[in-house]
Short mmCIF file of C-alpha atoms in Angstrom, two decimals:
data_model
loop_
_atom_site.label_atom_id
_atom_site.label_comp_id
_atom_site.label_asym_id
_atom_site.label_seq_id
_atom_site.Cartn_x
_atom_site.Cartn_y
_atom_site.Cartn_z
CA UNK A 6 -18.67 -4.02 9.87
CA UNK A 7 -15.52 -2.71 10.13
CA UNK A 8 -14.55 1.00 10.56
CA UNK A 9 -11.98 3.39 10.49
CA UNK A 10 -11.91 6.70 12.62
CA UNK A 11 -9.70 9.82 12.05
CA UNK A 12 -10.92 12.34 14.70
CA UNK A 13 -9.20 15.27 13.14
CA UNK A 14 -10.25 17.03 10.18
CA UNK A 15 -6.77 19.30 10.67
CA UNK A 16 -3.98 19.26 12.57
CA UNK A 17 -1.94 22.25 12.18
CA UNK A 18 1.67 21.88 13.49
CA UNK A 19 5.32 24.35 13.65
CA UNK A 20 8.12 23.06 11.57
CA UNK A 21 9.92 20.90 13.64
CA UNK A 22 7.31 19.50 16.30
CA UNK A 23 6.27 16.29 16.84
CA UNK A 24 3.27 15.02 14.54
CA UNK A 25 0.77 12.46 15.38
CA UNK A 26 -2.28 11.50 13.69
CA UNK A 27 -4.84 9.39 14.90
CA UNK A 28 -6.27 6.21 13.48
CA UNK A 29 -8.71 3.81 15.76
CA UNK A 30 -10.55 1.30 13.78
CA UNK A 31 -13.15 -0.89 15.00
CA UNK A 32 -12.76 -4.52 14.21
CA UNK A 33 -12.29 -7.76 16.64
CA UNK A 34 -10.01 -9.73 14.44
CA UNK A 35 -6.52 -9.46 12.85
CA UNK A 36 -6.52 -6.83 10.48
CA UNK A 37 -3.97 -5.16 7.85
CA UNK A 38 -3.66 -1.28 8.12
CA UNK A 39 -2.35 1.17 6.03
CA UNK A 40 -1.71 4.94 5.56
CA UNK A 41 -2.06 6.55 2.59
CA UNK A 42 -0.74 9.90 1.52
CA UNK A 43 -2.11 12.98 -0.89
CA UNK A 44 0.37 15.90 -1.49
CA UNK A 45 -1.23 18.48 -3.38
CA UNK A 46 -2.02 18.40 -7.00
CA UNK A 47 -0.84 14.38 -6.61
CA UNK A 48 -2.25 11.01 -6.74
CA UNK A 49 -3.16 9.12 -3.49
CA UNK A 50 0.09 6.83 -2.57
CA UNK A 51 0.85 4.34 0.26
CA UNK A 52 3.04 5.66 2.89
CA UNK A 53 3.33 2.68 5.10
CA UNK A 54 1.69 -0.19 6.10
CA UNK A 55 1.57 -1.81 9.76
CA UNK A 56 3.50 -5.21 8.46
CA UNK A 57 6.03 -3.70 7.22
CA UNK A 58 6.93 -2.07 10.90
CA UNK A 59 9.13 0.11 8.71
CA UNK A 60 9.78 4.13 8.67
CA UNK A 61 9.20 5.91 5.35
CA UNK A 62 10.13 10.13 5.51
CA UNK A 63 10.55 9.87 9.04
CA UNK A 64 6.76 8.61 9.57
CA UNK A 65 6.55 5.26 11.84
CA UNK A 66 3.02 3.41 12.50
CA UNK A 67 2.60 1.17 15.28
CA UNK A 68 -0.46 -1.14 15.76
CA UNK A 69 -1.77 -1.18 19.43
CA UNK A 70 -4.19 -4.07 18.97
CA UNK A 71 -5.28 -3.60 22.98
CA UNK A 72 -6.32 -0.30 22.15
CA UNK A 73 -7.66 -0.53 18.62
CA UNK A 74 -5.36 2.25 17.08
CA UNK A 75 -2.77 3.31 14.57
CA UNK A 76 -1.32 6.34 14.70
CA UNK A 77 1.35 8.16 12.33
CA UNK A 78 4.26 9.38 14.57
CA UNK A 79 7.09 11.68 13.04
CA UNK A 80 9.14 13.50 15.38
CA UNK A 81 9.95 16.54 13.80
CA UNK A 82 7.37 17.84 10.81
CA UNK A 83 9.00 19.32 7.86
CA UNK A 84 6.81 21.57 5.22
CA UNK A 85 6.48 18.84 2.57
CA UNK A 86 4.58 16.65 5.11
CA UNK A 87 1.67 19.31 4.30
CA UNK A 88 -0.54 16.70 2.91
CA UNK A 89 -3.70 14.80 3.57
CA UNK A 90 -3.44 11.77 5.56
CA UNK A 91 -5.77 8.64 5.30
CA UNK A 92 -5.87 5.58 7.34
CA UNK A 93 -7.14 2.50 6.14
CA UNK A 94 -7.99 -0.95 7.03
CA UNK A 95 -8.18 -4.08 5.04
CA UNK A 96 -9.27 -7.66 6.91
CA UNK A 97 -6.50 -9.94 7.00
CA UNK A 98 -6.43 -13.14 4.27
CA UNK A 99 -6.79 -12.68 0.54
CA UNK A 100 -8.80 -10.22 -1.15
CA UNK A 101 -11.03 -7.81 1.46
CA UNK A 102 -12.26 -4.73 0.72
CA UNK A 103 -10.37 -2.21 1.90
CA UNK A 104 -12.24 0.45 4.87
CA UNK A 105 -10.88 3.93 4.55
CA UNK A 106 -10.75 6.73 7.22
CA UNK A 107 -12.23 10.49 6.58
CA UNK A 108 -8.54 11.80 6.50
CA UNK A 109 -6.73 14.69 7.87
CA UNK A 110 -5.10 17.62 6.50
CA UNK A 111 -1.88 18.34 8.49
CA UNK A 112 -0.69 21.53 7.77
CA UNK A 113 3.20 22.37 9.00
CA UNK A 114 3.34 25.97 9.55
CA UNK A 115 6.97 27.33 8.32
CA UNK B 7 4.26 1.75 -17.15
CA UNK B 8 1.81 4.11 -16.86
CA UNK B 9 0.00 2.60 -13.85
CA UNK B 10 -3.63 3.65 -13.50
CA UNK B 11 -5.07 5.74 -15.88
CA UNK B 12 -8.16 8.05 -15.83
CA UNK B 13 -10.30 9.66 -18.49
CA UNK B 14 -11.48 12.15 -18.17
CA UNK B 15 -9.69 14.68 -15.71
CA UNK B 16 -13.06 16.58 -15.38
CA UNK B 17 -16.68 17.15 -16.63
CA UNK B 18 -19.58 18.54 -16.42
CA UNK B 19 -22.80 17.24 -16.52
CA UNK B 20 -26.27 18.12 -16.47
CA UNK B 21 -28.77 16.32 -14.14
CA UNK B 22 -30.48 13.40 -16.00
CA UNK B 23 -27.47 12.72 -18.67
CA UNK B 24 -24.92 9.51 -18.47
CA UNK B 25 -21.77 9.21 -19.00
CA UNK B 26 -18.74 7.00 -18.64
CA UNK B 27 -15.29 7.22 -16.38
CA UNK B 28 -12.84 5.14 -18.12
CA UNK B 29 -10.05 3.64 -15.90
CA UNK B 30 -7.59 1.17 -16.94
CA UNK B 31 -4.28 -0.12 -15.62
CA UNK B 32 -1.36 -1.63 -17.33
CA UNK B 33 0.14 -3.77 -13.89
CA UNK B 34 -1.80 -6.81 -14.46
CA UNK B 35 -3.35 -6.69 -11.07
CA UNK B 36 -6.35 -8.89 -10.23
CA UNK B 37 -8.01 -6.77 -7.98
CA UNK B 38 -9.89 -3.06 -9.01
CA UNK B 39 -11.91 -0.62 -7.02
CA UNK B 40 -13.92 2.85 -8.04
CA UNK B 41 -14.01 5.28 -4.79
CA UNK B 42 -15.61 8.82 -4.84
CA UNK B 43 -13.86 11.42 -2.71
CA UNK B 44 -16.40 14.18 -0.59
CA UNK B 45 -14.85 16.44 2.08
CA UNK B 46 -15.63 15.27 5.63
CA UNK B 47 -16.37 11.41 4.15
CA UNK B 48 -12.79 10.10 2.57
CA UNK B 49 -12.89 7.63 0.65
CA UNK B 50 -16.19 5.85 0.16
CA UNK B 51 -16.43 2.56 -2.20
CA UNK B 52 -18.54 2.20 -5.09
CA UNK B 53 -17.80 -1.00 -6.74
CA UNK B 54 -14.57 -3.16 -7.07
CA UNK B 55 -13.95 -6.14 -9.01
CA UNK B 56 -11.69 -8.99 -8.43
CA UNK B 57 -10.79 -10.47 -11.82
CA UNK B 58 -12.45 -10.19 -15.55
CA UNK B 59 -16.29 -11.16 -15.21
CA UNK B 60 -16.61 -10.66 -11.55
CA UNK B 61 -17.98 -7.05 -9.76
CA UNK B 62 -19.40 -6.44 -6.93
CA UNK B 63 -20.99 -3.78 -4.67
CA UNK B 64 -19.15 -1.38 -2.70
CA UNK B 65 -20.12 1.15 0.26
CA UNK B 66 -22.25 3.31 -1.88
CA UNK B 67 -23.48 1.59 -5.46
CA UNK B 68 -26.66 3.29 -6.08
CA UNK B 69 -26.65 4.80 -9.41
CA UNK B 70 -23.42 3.57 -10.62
CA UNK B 71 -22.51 0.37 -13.09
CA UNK B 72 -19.60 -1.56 -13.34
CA UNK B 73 -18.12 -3.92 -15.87
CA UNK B 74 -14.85 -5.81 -16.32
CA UNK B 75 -14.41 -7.80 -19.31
CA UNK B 76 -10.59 -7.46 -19.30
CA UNK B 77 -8.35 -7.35 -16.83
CA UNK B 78 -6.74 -3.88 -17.45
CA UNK B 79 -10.00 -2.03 -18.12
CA UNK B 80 -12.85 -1.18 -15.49
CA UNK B 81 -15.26 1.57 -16.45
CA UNK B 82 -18.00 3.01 -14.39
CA UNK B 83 -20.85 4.07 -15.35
CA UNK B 84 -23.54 6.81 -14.51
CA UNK B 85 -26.96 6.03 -15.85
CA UNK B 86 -29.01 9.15 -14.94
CA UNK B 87 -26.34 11.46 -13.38
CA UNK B 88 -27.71 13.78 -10.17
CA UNK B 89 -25.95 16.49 -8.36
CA UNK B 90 -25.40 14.03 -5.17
CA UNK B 91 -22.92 12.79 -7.46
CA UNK B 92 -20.56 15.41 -8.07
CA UNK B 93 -16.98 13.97 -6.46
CA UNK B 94 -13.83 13.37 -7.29
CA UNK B 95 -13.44 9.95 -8.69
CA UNK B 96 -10.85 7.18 -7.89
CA UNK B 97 -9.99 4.16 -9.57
CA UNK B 98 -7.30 1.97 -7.70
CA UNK B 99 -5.94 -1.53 -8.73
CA UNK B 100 -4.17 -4.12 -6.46
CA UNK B 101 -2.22 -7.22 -6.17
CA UNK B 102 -1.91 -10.17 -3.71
CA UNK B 103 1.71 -10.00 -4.98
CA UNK B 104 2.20 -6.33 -3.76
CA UNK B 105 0.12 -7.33 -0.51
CA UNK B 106 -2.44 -5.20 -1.70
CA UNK B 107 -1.34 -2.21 -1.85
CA UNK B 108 -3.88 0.09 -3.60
CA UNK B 109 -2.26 1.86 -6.58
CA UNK B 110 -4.57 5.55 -7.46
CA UNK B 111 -5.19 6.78 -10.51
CA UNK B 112 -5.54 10.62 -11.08
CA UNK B 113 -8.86 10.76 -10.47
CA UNK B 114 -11.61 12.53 -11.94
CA UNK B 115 -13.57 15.37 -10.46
CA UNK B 116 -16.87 15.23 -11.83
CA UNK B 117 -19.59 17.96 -11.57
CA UNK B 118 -24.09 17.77 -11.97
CA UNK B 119 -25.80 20.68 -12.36
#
């Protein structure tokens, strides 16, 4: 079965570091991944997804197949990235249920 | 549209009662999903359904029902609630045609005493 791993439960960061947070899922074939976003008091909402190879508020994914992983990148955190952060995987090819991660808070610290 | 709606916001129940979360969504998507949301284990599935008629079992069924006899509405059901079962519930509904993204609804956070 397939699985998702997050390894942090928080990642504190300044305003104006780099971010990453780490995905590795566990699955031999060709999956679709995804990170979703919560900001406080709000609804969970996609942020990106890996086929999309596109950059939404600064965040870029990248899918490292060889290594089974796919982190969240941002260069420089700004406070309204405080959120939780969820990866998730879906198995490629019509309708699959979708595998999320245990999240993780990022905090950016003003 | 009002995308996925949830009723109720929150309750409370006592151990042994039933109740119902109501979720429906107004996107004609094919595809919906109930997940319940405990710190330190995301987002676990319940039950999802991929068109009117047809449910399935998710991650973590026990104790829940589903039905779908339209496509916009997809209730779940407690039958004998416990207090393993206090979460914060999530309905979602998806589309082949928006490469299925999952769209959230507000969620309910539900508490057994």
């Amino acid at each position: 079965a397939q699985r998702v791993t997050q390894p942090e439960k928080l990642l504190s960061v300044f305003k104006g570091a780099p971010v990453e947070l780490k995905c590795n899922y566990s699955y031999s074939g060709s999956p679709e991944l995804f990170w979703y976003v919560q900001y406080s008091r709000q609804r969970l909402q996609l942020l990106l997804r890996h086929i999309s190879r596109e950059s939404i508020k600064g965040f870029t994914a990248d899918l490292n197949k060889g290594e089974t992983s796919f982190h969240l990148k941002k260069p420089f955190a700004q406070e309204e990235d405080s959120a939780m952060y969820y990866c998730a995987l879906k198995l490629g090819g019509g309708y699959q249920k979708v595998t999320f991660g245990t999240g993780t808070k990022l905090q950016v610290i003003p | 549209n009002a995308g996925v709606t949830q009723t109720p916001k929150f309750q409370v129940l006592k151990t042994g009662q039933s109740m119902t979360l109501q979720c429906a969504q107004d996107m004609n998507h094919e595809y919906m999903s109930w997940y319940r949301q405990d710190p330190g284990m995301g987002l676990r599935l319940i039950h999802y359904s991929v068109g009117a008629g047809i449910t399935d079992q998710g991650e973590v069924p026990n104790g829940y029902n589903v039905s779908r006899s339209t496509t916009e509405d997809f209730p779940l059901r407690l039958l004998s609630a416990a207090p393993s079962q206090t979460s914060v519930y999530f309905c979602a509904s998806s589309s082949p045609g928006r490469g299925h993204e999952q769209y959230f609804g507000p969620g309910t956070r539900l508490t057994v005493t």
